[in-house]
Short mmCIF file of C-alpha atoms in Angstrom, two decimals:
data_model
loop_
_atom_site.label_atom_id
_atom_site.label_comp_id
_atom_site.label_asym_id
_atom_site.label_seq_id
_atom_site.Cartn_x
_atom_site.Cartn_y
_atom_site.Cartn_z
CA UNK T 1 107.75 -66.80 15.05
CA UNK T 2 104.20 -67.62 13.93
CA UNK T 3 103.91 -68.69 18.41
CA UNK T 4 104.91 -64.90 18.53
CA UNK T 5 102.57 -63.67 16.29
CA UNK T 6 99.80 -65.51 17.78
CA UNK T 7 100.57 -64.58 21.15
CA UNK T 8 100.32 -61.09 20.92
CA UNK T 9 97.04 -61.10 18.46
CA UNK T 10 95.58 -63.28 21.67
CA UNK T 11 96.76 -60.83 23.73
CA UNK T 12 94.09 -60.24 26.29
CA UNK T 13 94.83 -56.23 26.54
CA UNK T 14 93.75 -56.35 23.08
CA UNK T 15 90.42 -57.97 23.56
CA UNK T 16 89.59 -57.86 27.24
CA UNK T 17 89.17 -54.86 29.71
CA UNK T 18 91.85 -54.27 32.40
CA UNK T 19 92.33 -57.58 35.12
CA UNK T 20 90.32 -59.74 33.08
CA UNK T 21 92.05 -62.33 31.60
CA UNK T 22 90.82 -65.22 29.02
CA UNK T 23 91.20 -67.56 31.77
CA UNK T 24 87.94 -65.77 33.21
CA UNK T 25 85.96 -66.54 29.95
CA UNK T 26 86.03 -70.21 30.26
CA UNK T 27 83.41 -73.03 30.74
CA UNK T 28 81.89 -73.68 34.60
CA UNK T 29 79.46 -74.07 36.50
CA UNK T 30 76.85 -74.80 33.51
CA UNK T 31 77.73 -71.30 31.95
CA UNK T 32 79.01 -71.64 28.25
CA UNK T 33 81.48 -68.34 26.66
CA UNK T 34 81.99 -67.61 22.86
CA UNK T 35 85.23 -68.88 21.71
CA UNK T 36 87.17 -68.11 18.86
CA UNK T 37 87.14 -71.65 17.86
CA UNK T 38 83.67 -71.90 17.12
CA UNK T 39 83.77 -69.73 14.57
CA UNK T 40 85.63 -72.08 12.35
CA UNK T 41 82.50 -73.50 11.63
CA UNK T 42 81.40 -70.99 9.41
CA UNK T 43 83.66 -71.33 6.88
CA UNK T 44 82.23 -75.00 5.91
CA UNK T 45 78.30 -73.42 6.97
CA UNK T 46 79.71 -70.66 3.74
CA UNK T 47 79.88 -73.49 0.92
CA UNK T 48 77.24 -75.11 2.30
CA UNK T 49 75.12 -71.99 1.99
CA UNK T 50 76.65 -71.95 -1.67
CA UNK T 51 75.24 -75.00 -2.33
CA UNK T 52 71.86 -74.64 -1.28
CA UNK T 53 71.59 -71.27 -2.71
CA UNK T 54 72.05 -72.78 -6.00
CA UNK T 55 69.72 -75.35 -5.36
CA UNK T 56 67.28 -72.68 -4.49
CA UNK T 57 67.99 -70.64 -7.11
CA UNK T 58 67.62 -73.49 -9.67
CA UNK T 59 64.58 -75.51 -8.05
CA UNK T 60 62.53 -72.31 -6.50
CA UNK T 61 63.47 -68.89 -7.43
CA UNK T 62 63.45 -70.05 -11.17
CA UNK T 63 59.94 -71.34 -11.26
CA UNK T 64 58.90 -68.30 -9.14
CA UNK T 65 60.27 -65.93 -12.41
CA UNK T 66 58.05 -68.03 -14.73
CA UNK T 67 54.83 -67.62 -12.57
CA UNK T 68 55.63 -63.82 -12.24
CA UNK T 69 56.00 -63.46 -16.00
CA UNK T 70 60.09 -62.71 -15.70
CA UNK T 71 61.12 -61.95 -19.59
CA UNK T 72 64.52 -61.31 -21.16
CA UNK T 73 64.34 -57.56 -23.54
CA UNK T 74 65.92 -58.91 -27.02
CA UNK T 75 69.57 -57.91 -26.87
CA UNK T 76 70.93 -57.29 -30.59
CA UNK T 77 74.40 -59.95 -30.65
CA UNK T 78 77.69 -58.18 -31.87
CA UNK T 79 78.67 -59.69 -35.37
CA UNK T 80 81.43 -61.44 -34.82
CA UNK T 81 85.25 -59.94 -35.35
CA UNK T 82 87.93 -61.23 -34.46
CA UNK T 83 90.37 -57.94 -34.38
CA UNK T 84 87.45 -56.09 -32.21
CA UNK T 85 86.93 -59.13 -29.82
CA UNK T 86 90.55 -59.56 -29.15
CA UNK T 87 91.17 -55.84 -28.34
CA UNK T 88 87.65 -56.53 -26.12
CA UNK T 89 88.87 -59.71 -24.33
CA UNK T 90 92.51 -58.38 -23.86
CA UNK T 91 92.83 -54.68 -23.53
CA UNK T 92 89.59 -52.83 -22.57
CA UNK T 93 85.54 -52.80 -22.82
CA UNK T 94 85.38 -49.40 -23.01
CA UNK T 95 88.13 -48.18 -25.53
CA UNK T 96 88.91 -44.08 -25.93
CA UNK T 97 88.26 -42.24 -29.53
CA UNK T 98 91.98 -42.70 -30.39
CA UNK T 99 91.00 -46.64 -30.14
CA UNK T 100 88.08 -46.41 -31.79
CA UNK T 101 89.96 -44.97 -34.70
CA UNK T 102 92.49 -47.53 -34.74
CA UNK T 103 90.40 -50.56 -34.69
CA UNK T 104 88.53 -49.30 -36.99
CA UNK T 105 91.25 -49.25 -40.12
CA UNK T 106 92.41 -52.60 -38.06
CA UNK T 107 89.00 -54.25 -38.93
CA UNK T 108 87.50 -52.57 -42.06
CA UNK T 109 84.64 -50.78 -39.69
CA UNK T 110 83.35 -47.50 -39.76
CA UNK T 111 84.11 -45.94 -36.05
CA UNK T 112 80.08 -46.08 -35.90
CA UNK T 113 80.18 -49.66 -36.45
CA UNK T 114 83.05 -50.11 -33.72
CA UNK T 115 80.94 -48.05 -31.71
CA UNK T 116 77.60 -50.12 -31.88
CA UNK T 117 79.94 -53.62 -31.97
CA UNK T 118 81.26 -52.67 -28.57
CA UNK T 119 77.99 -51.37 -27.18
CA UNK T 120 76.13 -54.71 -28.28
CA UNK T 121 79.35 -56.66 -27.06
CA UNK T 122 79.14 -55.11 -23.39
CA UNK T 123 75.59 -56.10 -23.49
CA UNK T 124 76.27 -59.50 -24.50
CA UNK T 125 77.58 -59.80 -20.57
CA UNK T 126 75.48 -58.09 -19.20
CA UNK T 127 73.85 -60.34 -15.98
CA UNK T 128 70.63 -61.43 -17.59
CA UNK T 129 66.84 -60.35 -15.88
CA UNK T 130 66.20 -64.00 -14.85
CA UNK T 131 69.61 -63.57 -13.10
CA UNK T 132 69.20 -60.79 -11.39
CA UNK T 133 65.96 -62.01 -10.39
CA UNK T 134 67.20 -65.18 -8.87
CA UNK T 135 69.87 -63.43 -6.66
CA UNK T 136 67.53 -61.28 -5.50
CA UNK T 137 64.61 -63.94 -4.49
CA UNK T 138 67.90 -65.75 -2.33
CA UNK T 139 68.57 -62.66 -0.61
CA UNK T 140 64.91 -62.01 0.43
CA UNK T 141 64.33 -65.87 1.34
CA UNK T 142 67.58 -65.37 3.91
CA UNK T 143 67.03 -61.58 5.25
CA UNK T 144 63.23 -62.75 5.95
CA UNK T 145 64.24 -65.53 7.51
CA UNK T 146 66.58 -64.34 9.34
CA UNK T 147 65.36 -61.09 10.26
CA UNK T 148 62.51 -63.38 12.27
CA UNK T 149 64.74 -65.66 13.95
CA UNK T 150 67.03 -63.07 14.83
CA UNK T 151 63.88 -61.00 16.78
CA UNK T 152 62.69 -64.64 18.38
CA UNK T 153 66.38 -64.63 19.95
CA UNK T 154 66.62 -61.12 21.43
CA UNK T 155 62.60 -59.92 21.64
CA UNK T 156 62.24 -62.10 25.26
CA UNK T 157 65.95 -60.46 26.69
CA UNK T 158 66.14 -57.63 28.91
CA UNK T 159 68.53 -55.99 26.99
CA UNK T 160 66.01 -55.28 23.79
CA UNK T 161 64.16 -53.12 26.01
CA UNK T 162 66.91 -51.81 28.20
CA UNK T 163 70.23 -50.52 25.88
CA UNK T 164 72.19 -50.85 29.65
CA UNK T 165 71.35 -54.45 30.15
CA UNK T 166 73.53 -55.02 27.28
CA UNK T 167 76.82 -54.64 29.78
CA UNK T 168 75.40 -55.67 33.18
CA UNK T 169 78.24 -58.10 34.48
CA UNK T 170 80.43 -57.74 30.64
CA UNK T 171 82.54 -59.77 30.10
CA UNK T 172 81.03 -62.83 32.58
CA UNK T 173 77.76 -63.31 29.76
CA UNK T 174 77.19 -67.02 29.20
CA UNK T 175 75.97 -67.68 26.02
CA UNK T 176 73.07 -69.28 24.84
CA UNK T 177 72.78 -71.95 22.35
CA UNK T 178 70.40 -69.37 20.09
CA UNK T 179 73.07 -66.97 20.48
CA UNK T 180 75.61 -69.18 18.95
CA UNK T 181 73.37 -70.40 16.09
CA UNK T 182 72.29 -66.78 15.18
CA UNK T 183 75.84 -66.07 14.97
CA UNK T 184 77.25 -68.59 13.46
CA UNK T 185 74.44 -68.39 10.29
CA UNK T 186 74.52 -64.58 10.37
CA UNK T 187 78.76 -64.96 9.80
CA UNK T 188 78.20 -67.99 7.21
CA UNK T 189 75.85 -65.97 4.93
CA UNK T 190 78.18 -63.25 4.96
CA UNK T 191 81.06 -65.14 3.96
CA UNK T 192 79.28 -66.45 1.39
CA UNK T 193 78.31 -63.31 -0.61
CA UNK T 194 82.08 -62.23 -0.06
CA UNK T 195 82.95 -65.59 -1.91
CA UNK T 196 80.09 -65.19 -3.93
CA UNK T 197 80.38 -61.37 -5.15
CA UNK T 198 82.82 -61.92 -8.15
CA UNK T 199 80.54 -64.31 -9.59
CA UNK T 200 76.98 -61.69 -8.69
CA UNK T 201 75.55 -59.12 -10.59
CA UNK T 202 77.99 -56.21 -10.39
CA UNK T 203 76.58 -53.35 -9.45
CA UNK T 204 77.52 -49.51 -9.38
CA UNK T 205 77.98 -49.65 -5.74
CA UNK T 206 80.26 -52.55 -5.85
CA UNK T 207 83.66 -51.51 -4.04
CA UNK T 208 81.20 -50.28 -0.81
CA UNK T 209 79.45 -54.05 -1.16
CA UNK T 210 83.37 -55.53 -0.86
CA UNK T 211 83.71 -52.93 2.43
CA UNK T 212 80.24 -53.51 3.85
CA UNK T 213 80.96 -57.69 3.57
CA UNK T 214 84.24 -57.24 5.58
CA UNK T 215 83.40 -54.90 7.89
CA UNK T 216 80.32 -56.88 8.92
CA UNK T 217 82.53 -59.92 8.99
CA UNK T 218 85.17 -58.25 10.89
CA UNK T 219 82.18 -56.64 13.33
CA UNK T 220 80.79 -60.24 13.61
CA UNK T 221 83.99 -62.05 14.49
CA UNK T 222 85.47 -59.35 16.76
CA UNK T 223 82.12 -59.38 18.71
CA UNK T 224 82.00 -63.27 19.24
CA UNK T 225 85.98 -62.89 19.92
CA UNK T 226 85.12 -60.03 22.69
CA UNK T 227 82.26 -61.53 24.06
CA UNK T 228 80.09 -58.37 22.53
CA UNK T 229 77.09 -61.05 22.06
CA UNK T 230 74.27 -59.01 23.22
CA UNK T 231 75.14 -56.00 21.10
CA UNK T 232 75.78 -57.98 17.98
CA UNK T 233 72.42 -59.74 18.52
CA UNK T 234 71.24 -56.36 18.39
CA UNK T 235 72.89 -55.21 15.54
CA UNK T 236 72.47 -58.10 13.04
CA UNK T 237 68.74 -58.21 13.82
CA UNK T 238 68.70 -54.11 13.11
CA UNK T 239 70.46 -54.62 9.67
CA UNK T 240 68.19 -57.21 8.41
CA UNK T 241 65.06 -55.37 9.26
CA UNK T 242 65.04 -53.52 5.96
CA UNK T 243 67.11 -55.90 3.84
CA UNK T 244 63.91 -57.84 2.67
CA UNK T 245 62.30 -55.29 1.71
CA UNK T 246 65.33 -54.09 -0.82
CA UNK T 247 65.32 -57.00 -2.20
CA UNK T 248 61.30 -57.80 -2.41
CA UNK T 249 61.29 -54.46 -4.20
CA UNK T 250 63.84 -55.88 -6.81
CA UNK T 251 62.07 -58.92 -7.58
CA UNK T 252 58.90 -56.87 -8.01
CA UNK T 253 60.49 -55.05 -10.51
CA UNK T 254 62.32 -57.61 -12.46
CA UNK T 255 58.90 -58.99 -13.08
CA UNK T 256 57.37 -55.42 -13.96
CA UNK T 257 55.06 -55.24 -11.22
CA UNK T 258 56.00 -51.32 -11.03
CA UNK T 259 53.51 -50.00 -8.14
CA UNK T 260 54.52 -53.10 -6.40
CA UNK T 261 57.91 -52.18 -6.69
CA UNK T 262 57.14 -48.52 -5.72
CA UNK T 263 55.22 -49.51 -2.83
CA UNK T 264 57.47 -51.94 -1.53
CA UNK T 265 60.71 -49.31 -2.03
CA UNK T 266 58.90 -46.53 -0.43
CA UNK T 267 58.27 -48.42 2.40
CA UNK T 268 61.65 -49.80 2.69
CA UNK T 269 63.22 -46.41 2.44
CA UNK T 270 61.21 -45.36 5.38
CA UNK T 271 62.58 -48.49 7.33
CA UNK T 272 66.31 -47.73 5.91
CA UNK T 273 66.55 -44.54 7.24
CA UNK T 274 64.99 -44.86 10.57
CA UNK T 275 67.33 -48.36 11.37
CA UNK T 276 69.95 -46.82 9.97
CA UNK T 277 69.71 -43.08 10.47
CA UNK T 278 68.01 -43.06 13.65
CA UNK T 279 68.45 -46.29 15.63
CA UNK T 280 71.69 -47.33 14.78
CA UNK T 281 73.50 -44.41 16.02
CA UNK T 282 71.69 -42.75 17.98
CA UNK T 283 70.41 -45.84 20.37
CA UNK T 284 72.94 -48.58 19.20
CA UNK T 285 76.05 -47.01 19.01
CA UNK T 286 75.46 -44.75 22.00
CA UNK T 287 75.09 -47.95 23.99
CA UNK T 288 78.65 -49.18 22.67
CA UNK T 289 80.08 -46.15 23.30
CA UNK T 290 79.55 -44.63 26.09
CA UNK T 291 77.63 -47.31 28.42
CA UNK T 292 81.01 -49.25 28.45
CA UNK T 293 82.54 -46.66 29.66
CA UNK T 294 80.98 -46.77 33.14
CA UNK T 295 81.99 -49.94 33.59
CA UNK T 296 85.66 -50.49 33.05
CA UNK T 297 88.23 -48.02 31.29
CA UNK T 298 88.34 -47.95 27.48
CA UNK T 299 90.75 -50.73 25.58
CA UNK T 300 91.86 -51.54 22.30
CA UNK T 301 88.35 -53.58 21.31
CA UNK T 302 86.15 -50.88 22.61
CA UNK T 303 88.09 -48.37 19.89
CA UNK T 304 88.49 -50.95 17.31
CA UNK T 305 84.49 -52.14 17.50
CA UNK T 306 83.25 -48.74 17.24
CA UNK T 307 85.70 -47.93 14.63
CA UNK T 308 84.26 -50.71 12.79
CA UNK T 309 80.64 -49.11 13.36
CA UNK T 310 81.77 -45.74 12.44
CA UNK T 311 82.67 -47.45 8.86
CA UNK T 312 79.13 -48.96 8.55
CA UNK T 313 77.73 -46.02 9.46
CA UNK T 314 79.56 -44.24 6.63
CA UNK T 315 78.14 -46.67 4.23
CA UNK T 316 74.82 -46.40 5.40
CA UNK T 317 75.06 -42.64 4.88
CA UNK T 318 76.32 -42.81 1.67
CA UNK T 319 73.41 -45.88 0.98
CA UNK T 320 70.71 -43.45 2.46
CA UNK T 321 71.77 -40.54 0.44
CA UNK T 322 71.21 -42.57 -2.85
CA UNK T 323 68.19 -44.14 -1.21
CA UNK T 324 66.09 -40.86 -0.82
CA UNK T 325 66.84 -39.56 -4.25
CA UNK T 326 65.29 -42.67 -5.31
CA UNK T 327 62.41 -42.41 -3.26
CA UNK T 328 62.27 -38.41 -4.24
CA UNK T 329 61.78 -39.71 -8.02
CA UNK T 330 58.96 -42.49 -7.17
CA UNK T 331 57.10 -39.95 -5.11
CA UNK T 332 56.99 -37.14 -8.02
CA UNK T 333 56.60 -39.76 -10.67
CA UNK T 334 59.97 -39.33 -12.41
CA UNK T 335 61.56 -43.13 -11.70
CA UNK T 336 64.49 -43.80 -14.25
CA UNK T 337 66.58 -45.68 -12.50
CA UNK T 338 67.58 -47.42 -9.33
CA UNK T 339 69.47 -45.04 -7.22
CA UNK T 340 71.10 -47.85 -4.83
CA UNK T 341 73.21 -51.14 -5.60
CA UNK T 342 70.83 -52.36 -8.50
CA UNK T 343 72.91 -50.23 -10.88
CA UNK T 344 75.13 -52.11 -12.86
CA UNK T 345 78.91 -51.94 -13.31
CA UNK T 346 78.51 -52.83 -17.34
CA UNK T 347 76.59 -50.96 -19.90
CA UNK T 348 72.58 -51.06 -19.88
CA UNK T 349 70.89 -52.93 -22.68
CA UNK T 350 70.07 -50.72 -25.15
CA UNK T 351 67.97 -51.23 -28.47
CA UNK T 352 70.01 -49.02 -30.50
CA UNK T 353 69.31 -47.34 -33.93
CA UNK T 354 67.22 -50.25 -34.99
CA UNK T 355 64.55 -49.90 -32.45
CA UNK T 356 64.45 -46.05 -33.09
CA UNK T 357 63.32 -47.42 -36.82
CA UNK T 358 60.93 -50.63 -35.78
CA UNK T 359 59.83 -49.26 -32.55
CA UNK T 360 60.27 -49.78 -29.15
CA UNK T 361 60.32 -53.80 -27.86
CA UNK T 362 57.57 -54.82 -25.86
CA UNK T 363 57.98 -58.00 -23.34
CA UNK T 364 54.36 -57.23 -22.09
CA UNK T 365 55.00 -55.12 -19.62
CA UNK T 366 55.87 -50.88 -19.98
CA UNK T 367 59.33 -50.21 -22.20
CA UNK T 368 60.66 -47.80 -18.75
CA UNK T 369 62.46 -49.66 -16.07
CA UNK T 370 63.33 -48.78 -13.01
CA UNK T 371 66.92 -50.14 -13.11
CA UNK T 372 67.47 -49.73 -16.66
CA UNK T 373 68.69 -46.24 -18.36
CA UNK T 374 67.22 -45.34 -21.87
CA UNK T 375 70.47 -44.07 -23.11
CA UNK T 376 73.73 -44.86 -23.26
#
């Protein structure tokens, strides 16, 4: 059964254009194809990554915060209760009037004092700033890096210049060794934050992160598996273009550089919508759509690759949308909070009735925040 299975997934109808077979995609002469082997490689490159992300995080990005003056805002600790933290732990963060009512003859509370203990409680988890900041000086350090290497492996091809050189003699494109390297990082990294994400900051936007990490897998893997090298060169190098910048802008304003941040997220706006808005479908994805076409009839990959694009696009959309209501707020001066995926899942920190009494907290830098909500 499981020869069955794997004999029509491998099925070269699937993957291949009409009379080509997978036969025609193997080593000679000097010339070198992607194979679905290789990839296997990445899965070991993921932990690996793992590892030396936490080295970075613990040996560079953490002295980095100290330099840039990264501070904690004092969070005000739930008292502890045992009837309230076992409802917390076991039923729900977030519990409805009627439970607020309950608990409260359960534990001897006022409802305003179940209110506040949950409030304080839900902060208690809450990612901390040196956290956030960390995560966010990895993702820069990668996306810069790679956003170079990947223009030194496709800025000297024909096919950066010329969308059409992209097919010329597809499938029969040898691969070159920075091909496969490009690759086979690009797809490691990935894999990584998918392992990685239940252990990240969770952030508003994080069911589209979980869909953007396995599409761009999928898109990645297909490609190599379909021999769509040139275009995923293309398309990995397009994506990280702007990723930097996101996440320069976040470390800018962990630290409370604000203008910095503002700067930096204006310009990366500008970047996010023309890669994404402009390039990406309207250069990119016209090339995988319609140049193929001229070439041999459409096939299963052709739909199933520019399905996956069509689901990328969506989120980039959806990204952009959020993106220039952001940028709308730094421009007039009205910055609350961050429109995009620094929003998190939990409950902001919040300084309650106390700081309404003793003032507002001061870590040396202005009490607004531009991820952080002043209310709950």
């Amino acid at each position: 059964m499981f020869q069955t299975l794997y004999s029509y997934f491998w099925w070269e109808r699937l993957w291949l254009p009409a009379n080509l077979t997978w036969a025609d995609l193997e080593d000679r002469d000097g010339r070198v194809y992607a194979k679905a082997s290789d990839l296997y490689i990445t899965l070991p490159l993921a932990f690996l990554f793992l590892v030396v992300r936490h080295l970075f995080e613990t040996y560079v990005a953490t002295p980095l915060a100290g330099l840039l003056n990264v501070k904690e805002k004092v969070r005000l600790k739930a008292t502890p209760n045992a009837v309230l933290e076992k409802f917390y732990a076991a039923t729900t963060k977030h519990p409805k009037q009627a439970d607020v009512e309950m608990l409260s003859k359960k534990s001897g509370c006022t409802v305003r004092q179940v209110e506040r203990w949950f409030r304080r409680r839900r902060n208690q988890d809450r990612p901390s700033l040196l956290k956030k900041f960390r995560e966010a000086s990895w993702r820069f350090t990668f996306y810069l890096i790679a956003f170079i290497a990947g223009m030194a492996v496709i800025v000297d091809k024909p096919w950066f210049y010329d969308l059409r050189e992209v097919w010329k003699g597809y499938p029969i494109q040898s691969m070159l060794p920075s091909q496969y390297w490009y690759y086979m990082i690009e797809l490691s990294f990935y894999w990584s934050l998918l392992f990685s994400i239940a252990s990240d900051v969770k952030r508003k936007d994080f069911k589209e992160q979980i869909i953007h990490h396995v599409a761009t897998i999928i898109l990645i893997s297909f490609s190599w598996f379909a021999n769509y090298i040139r275009a995923g060169t293309l398309i990995m190098a397009l994506h990280d273009s702007s990723d930097y910048l996101l996440e320069s802008a976040k470390m800018f304003n962990y630290a409370g550089w604000r203008n910095t941040c503002n700067n930096i997220f204006i310009v990366f706006a500008a970047v996010f919508i023309i890669t994404r808005l402009v390039i990406l479908p309207f250069w990119i994805m016209h090339c995988t759509v319609f140049y193929p076409l001229d070439l041999y009839p459409a096939f299963f990959g052709y739909y199933f690759f520019n399905f996956m694009m069509v689901v990328l696009q969506s989120l980039h959309i959806f990204w952009a949308y959020l993106i220039i209501r952001m940028a709308q707020k730094f421009i007039t001066g009205k910055v609350v909070e961050d429109e995009r995926s620094d929003r998190e899942e939990t409950d902001n920190s919040e300084e309650e009735e106390e700081l309404a009494k003793n003032g507002p907290l001061s870590n040396g830098h202005p009490v607004l925040n531009n991820n952080h909500r002043k209310t709950d």
